[in-house]
Tab-separated table of C-alpha atoms and ligand atoms in Angstrom:
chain	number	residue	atom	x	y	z
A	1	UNK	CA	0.000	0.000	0.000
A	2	UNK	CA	1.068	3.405	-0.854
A	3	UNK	CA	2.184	5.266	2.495
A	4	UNK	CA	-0.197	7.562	4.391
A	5	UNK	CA	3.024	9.410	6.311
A	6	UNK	CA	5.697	11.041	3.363
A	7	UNK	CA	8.068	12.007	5.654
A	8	UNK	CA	11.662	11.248	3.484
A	9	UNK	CA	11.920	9.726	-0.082
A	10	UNK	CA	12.601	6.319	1.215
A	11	UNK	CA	9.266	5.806	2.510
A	12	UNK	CA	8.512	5.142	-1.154
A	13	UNK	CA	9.891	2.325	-3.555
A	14	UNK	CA	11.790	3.056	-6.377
A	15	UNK	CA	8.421	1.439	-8.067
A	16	UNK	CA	6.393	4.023	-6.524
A	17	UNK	CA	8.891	6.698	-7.072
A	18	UNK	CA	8.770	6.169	-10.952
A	19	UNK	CA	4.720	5.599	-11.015
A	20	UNK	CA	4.492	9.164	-9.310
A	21	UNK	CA	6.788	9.932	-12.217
A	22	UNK	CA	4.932	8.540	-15.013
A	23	UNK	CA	1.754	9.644	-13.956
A	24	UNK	CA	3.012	13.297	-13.602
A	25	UNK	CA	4.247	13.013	-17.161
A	26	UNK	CA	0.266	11.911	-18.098
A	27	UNK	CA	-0.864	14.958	-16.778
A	28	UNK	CA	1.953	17.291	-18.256
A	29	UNK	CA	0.521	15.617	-21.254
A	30	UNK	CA	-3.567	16.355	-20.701
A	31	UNK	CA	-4.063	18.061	-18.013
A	32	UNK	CA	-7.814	18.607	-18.600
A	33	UNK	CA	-8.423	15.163	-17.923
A	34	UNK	CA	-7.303	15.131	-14.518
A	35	UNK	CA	-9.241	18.940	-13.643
A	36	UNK	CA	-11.885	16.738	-11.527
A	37	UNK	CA	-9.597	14.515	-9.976
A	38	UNK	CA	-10.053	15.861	-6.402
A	39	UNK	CA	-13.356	17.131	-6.495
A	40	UNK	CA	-14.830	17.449	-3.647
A	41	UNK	CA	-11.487	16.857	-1.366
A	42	UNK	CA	-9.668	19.524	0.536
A	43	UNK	CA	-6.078	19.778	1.420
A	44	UNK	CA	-4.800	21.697	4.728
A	45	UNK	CA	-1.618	23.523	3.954
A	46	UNK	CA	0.246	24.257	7.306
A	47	UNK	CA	3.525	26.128	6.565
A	48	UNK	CA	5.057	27.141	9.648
A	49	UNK	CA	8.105	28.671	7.935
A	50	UNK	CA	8.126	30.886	4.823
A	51	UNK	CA	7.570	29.209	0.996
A	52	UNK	CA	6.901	30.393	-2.487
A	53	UNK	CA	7.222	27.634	-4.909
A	54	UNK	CA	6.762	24.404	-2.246
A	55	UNK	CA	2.939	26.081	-0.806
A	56	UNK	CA	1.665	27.642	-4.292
A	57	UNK	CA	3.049	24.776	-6.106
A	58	UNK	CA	0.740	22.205	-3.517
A	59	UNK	CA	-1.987	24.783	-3.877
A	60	UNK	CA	-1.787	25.187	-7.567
A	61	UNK	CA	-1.814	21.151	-7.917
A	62	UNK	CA	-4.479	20.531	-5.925
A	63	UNK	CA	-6.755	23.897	-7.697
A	64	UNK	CA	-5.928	22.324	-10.889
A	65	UNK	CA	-7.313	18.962	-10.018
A	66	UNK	CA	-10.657	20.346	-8.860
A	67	UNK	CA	-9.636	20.169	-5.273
A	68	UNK	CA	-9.820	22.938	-2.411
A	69	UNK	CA	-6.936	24.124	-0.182
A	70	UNK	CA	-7.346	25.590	3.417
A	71	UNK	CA	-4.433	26.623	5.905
A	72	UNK	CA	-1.884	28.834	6.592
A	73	UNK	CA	1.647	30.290	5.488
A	74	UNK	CA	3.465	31.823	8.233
A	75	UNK	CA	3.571	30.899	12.150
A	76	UNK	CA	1.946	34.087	13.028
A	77	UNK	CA	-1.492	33.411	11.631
A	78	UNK	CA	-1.986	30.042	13.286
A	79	UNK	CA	-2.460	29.365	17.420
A	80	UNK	CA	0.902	28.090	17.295
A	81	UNK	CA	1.262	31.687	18.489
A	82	UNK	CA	-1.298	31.149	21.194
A	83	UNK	CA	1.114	27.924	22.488
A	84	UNK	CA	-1.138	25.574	21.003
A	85	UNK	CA	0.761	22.266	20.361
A	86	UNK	CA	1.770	20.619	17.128
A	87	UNK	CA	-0.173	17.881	17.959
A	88	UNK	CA	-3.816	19.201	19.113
A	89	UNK	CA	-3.263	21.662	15.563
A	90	UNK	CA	-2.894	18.445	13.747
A	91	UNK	CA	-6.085	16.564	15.706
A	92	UNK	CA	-7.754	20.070	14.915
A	93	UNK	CA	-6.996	19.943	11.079
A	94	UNK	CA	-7.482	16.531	10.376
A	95	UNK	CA	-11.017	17.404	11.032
A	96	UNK	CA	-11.630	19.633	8.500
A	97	UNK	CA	-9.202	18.019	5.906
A	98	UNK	CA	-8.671	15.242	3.379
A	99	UNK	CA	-4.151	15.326	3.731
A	100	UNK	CA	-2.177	17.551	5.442
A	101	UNK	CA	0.912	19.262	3.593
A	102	UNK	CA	3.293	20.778	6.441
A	103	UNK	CA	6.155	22.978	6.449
A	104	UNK	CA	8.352	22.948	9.883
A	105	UNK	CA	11.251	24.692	10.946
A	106	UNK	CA	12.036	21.673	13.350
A	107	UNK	CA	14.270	18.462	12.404
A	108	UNK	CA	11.999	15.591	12.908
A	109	UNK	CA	8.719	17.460	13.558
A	110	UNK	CA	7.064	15.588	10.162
A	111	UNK	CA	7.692	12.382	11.847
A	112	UNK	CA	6.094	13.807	15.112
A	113	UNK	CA	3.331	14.852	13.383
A	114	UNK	CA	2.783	11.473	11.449
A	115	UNK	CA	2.162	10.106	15.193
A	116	UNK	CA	-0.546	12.522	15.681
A	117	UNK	CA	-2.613	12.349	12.442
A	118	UNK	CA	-4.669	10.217	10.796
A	119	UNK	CA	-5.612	11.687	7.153
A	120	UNK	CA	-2.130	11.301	4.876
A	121	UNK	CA	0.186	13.810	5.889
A	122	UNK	CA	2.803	15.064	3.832
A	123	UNK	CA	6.581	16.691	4.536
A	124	UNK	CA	6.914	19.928	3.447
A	125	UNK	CA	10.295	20.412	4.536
A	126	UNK	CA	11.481	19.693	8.290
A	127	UNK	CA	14.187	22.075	9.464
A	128	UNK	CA	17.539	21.048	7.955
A	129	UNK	CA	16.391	17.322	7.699
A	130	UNK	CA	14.298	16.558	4.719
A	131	UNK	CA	12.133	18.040	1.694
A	132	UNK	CA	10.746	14.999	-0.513
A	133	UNK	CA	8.603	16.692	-2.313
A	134	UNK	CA	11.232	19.097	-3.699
A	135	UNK	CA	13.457	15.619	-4.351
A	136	UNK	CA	10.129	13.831	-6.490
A	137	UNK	CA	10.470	17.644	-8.387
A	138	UNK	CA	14.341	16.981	-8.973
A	139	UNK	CA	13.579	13.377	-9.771
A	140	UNK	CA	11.465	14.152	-12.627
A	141	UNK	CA	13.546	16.608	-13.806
A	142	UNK	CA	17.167	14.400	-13.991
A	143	UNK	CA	14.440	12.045	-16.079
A	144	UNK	CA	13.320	14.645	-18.228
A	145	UNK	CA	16.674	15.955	-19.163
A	146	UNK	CA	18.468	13.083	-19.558
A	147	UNK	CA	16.103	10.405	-20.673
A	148	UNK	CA	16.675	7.891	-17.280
A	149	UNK	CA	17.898	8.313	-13.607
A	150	UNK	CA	20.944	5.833	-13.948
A	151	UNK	CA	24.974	6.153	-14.765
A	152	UNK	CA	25.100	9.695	-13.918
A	153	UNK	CA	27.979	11.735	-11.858
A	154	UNK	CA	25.669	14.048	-9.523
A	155	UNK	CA	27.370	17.087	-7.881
A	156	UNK	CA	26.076	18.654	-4.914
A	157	UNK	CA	26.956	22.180	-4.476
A	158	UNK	CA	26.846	24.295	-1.592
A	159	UNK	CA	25.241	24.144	1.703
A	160	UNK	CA	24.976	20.062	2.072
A	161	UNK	CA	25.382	20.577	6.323
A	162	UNK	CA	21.715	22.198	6.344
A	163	UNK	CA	20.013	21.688	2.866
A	164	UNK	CA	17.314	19.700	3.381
A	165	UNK	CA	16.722	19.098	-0.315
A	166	UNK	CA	19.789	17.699	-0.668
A	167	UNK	CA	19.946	15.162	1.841
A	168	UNK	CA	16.168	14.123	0.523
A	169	UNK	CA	17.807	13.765	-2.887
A	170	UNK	CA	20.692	11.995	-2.122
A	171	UNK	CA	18.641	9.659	-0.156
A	172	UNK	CA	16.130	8.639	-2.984
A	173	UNK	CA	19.123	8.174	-5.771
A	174	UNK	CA	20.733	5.350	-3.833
A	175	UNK	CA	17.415	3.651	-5.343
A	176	UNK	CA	18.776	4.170	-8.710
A	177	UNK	CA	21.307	2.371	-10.768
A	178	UNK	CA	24.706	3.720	-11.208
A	179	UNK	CA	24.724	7.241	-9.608
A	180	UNK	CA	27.933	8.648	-8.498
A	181	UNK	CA	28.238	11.413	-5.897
A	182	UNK	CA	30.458	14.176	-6.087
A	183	UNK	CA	29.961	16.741	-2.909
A	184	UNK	CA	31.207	20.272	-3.452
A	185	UNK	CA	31.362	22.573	-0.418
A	186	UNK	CA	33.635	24.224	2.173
A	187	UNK	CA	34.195	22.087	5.222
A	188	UNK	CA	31.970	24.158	7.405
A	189	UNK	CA	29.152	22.912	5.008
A	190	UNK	CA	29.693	19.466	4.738
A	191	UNK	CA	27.253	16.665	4.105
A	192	UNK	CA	26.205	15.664	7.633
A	193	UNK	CA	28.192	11.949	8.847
A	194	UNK	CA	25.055	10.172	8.462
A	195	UNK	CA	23.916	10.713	4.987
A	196	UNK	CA	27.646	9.363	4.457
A	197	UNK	CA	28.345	6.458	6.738
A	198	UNK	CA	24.562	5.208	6.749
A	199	UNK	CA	23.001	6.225	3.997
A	200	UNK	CA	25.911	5.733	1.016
A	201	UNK	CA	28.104	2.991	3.116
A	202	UNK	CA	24.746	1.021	3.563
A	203	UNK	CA	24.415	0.705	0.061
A	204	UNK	CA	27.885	0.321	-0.827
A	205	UNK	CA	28.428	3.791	-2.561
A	206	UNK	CA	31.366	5.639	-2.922
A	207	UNK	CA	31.573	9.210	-2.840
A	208	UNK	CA	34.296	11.967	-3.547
A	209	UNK	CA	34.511	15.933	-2.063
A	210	UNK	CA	36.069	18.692	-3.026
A	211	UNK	CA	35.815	22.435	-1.926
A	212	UNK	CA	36.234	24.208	-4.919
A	213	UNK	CA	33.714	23.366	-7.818
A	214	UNK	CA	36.586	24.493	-10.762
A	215	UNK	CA	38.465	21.232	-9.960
A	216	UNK	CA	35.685	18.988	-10.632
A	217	UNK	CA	32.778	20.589	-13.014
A	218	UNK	CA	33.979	19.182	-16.072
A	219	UNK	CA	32.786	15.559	-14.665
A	220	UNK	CA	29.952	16.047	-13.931
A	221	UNK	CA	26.093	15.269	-15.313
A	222	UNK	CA	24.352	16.906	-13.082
A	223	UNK	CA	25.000	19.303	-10.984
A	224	UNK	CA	22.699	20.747	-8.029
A	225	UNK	CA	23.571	24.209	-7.000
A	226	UNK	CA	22.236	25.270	-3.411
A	227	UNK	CA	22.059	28.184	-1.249
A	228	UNK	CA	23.380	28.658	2.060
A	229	UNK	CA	20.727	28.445	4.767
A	230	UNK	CA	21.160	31.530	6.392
A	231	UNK	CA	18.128	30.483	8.595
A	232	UNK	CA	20.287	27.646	10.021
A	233	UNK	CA	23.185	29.232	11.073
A	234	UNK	CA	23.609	30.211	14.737
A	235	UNK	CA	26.081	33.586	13.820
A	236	UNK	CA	25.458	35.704	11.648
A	237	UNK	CA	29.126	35.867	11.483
A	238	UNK	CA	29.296	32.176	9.856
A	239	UNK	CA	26.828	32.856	7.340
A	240	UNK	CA	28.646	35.871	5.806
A	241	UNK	CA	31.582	34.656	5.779
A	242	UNK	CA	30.215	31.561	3.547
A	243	UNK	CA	26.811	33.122	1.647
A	244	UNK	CA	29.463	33.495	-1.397
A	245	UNK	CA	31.939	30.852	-1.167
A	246	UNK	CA	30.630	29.491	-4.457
A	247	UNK	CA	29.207	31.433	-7.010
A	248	UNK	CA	28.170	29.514	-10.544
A	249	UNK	CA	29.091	31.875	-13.705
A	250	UNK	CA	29.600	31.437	-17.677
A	251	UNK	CA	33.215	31.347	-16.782
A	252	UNK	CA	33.344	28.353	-14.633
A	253	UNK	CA	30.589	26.557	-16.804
A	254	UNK	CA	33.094	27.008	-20.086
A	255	UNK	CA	34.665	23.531	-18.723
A	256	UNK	CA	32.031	21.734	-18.027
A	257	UNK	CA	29.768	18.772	-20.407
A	258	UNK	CA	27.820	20.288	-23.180
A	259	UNK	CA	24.968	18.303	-21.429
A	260	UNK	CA	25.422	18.825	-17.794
A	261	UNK	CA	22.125	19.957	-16.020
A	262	UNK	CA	22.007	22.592	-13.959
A	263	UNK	CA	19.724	22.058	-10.892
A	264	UNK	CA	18.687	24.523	-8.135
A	265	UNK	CA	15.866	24.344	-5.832
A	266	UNK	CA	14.713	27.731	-5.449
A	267	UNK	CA	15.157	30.354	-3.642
A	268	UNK	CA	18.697	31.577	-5.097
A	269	UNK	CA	20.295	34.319	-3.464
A	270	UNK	CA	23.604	34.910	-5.289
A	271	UNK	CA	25.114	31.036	-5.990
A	272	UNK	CA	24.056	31.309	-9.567
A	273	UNK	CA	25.073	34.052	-11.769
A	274	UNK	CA	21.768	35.465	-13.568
A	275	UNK	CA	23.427	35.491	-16.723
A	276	UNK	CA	23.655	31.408	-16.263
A	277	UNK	CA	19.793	31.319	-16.287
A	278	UNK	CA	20.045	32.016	-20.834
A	279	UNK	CA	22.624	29.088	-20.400
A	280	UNK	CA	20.454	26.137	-21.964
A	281	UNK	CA	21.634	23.461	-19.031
A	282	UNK	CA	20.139	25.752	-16.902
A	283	UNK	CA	17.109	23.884	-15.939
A	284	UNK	CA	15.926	24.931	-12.629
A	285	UNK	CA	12.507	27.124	-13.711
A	286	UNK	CA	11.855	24.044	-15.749
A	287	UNK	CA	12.394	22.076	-12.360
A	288	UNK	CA	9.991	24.114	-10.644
A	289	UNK	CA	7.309	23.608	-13.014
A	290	UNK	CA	7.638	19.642	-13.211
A	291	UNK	CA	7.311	20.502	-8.820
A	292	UNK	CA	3.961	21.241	-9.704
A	293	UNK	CA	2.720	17.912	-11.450
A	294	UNK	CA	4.740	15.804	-9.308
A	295	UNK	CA	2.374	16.869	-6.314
A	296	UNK	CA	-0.469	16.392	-8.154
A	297	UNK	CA	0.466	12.850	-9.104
A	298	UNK	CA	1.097	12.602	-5.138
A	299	UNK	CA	-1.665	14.452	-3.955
A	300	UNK	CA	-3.762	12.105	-6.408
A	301	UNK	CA	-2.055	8.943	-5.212
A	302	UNK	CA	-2.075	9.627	-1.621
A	303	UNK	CA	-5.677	10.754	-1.722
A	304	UNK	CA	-6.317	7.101	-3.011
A	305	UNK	CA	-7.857	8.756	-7.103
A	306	UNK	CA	-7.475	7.535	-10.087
A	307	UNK	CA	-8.631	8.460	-13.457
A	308	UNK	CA	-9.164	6.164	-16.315
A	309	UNK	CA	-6.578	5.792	-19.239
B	401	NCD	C1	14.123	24.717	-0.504
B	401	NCD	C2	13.728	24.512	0.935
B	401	NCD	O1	12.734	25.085	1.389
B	401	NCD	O2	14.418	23.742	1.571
B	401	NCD	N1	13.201	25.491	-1.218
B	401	NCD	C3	12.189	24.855	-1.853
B	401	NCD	O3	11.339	24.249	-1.240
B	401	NCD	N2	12.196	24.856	-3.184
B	401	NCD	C4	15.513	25.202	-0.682
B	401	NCD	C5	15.919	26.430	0.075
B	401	NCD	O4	15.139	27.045	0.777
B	401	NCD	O5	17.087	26.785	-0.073
């Protein structure tokens, strides 16, 4: 059975993973016959800590397949201010709601909440921990772009310590054949020990870092520019010292494939050079679009509604 709780990528098979992925690409294809889908169904959208493309990307999925969205998108409109617990605003909105899409600024609060809910409940991003919705977006895009997740040298770029999308996405692409991992950052910014020893030892997987993206961008396939998460740090110091340790620009990209892929999940603050954006491997609007149909093929699957072929 599909799982009511999406808390990280792995709570999905790679089978489910690439249904979610072939039914998004259905609807790319005619939308109109999904606009009922959800009729009739209603989707609370809790986001604790500020969004643009992860809430109106869940909102415009679920308008667009008939459904309605309730809920909130900052702390100070909810009773959270009021010291109401996660929990009883959970038992509150489960009431009133079909799934739950939440956005947390704690590590492990989707799990909590998963313990306290009984309508599907999906993680909108968790602190620094996870963001699988933002990994089934990058997912579909690697496909897109290059035809099939498999045999492909990934580089990570950036903040790995506190991105949340890119533990998520390293995660899921241990399911897939052939991925190697390259992990760009300065050693303030590492990849946290786990993700390393459990997640890639577990499954056998090598990986290799470097702090300076020049002496390894003509290797790669893909590679998955992030910002630093300013909202993390605990100095303010820290963060300016690193905000620009890496900036992406035409110069750097003159070594790299013709066919690499640029990835980025959204917001950027200064890691990519705008001129990059007319660069055709830049692919990251494109990757927020596909965001968009890959929650409605979850927000269809999860709500347990299918349409006929
Ligand atoms: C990411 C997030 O919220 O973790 N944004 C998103 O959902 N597309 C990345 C980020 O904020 O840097």
């Amino acid at each position: 059975m599909f799982t009511n709780y999406l808390i990280q990528p792995t709570d999905l098979t790679k089978e489910e993973l690439n249904d979610l992925m072939s039914l998004a690409e259905k609807i790319m294809k005619d939308p109109v016959k999904y606009q009922k889908a959800c009729e009739g169904k209603i989707a609370a959208l809790l986001f604790f800590e500020p969004s643009t493309r992860t809430r109106l990307s869940f909102e415009a999925a679920m308008l667009r397949l008939g459904g309605e969205v309730i809920g909130f998108s900052d702390l100070s409109s909810s009773s959270r201010k009021k010291g109401e617990s996660l929990a009883d605003t959970l038992r509150t909105v489960e009431n009133y709601s079909d799934i739950v899409v939440m956005r947390h600024p704690k590590s492990g609060s989707a799990l909590h909440a998963s313990k306290n809910i009984e309508v599907p409940l999906i993680n909108a991003g968790d602190g620094g921990n996870q963001h699988p919705t933002q990994t089934l977006a990058d997912l579909l895009t690697i496909k897109e772009s290059k035809g099939e997740i498999a045999n492909l040298k990934v580089g990570f770029c950036g903040d790995l310590m506190f991105g949340r999308t890119v533990h998520s996405l390293v995660e899921a692409l241990t399911l897939y054949d052939g991925v190697e991992y390259v992990f760009i950052s300065p050693e303030e910014l590492k990849l946290p020990e786990y993700f390393k020893e459990v997640v890639l030892k577990k499954n056998d997987l090598d990986y290799e870092e470097y702090d300076r993206l020049e002496d390894c961008i003509d290797e790669l396939d893909i590679l998955y520019m992030t910002r630093v998460q300013k909202e993390r740090f605990f100095n303010e110091e820290d963060y300016i010292r690193l905000k620009d340790y890496f900036i992406l620009t035409d110069e750097i990209l003159e070594e790299a494939k013709e066919d690499l892929v640029i990835l980025h999940p959204l917001p950027r603050v200064n890691e990519i050079d705008v001129s990059v954006d007319e660069d055709p491997r830049a692919w990251y609007f494109r990757q927020a679009k596909f965001g968009m149909y890959m929650r409605m093929a979850l927000l269809m699957t999860m709500l347990g509604v299918t349409v006929d072929d």
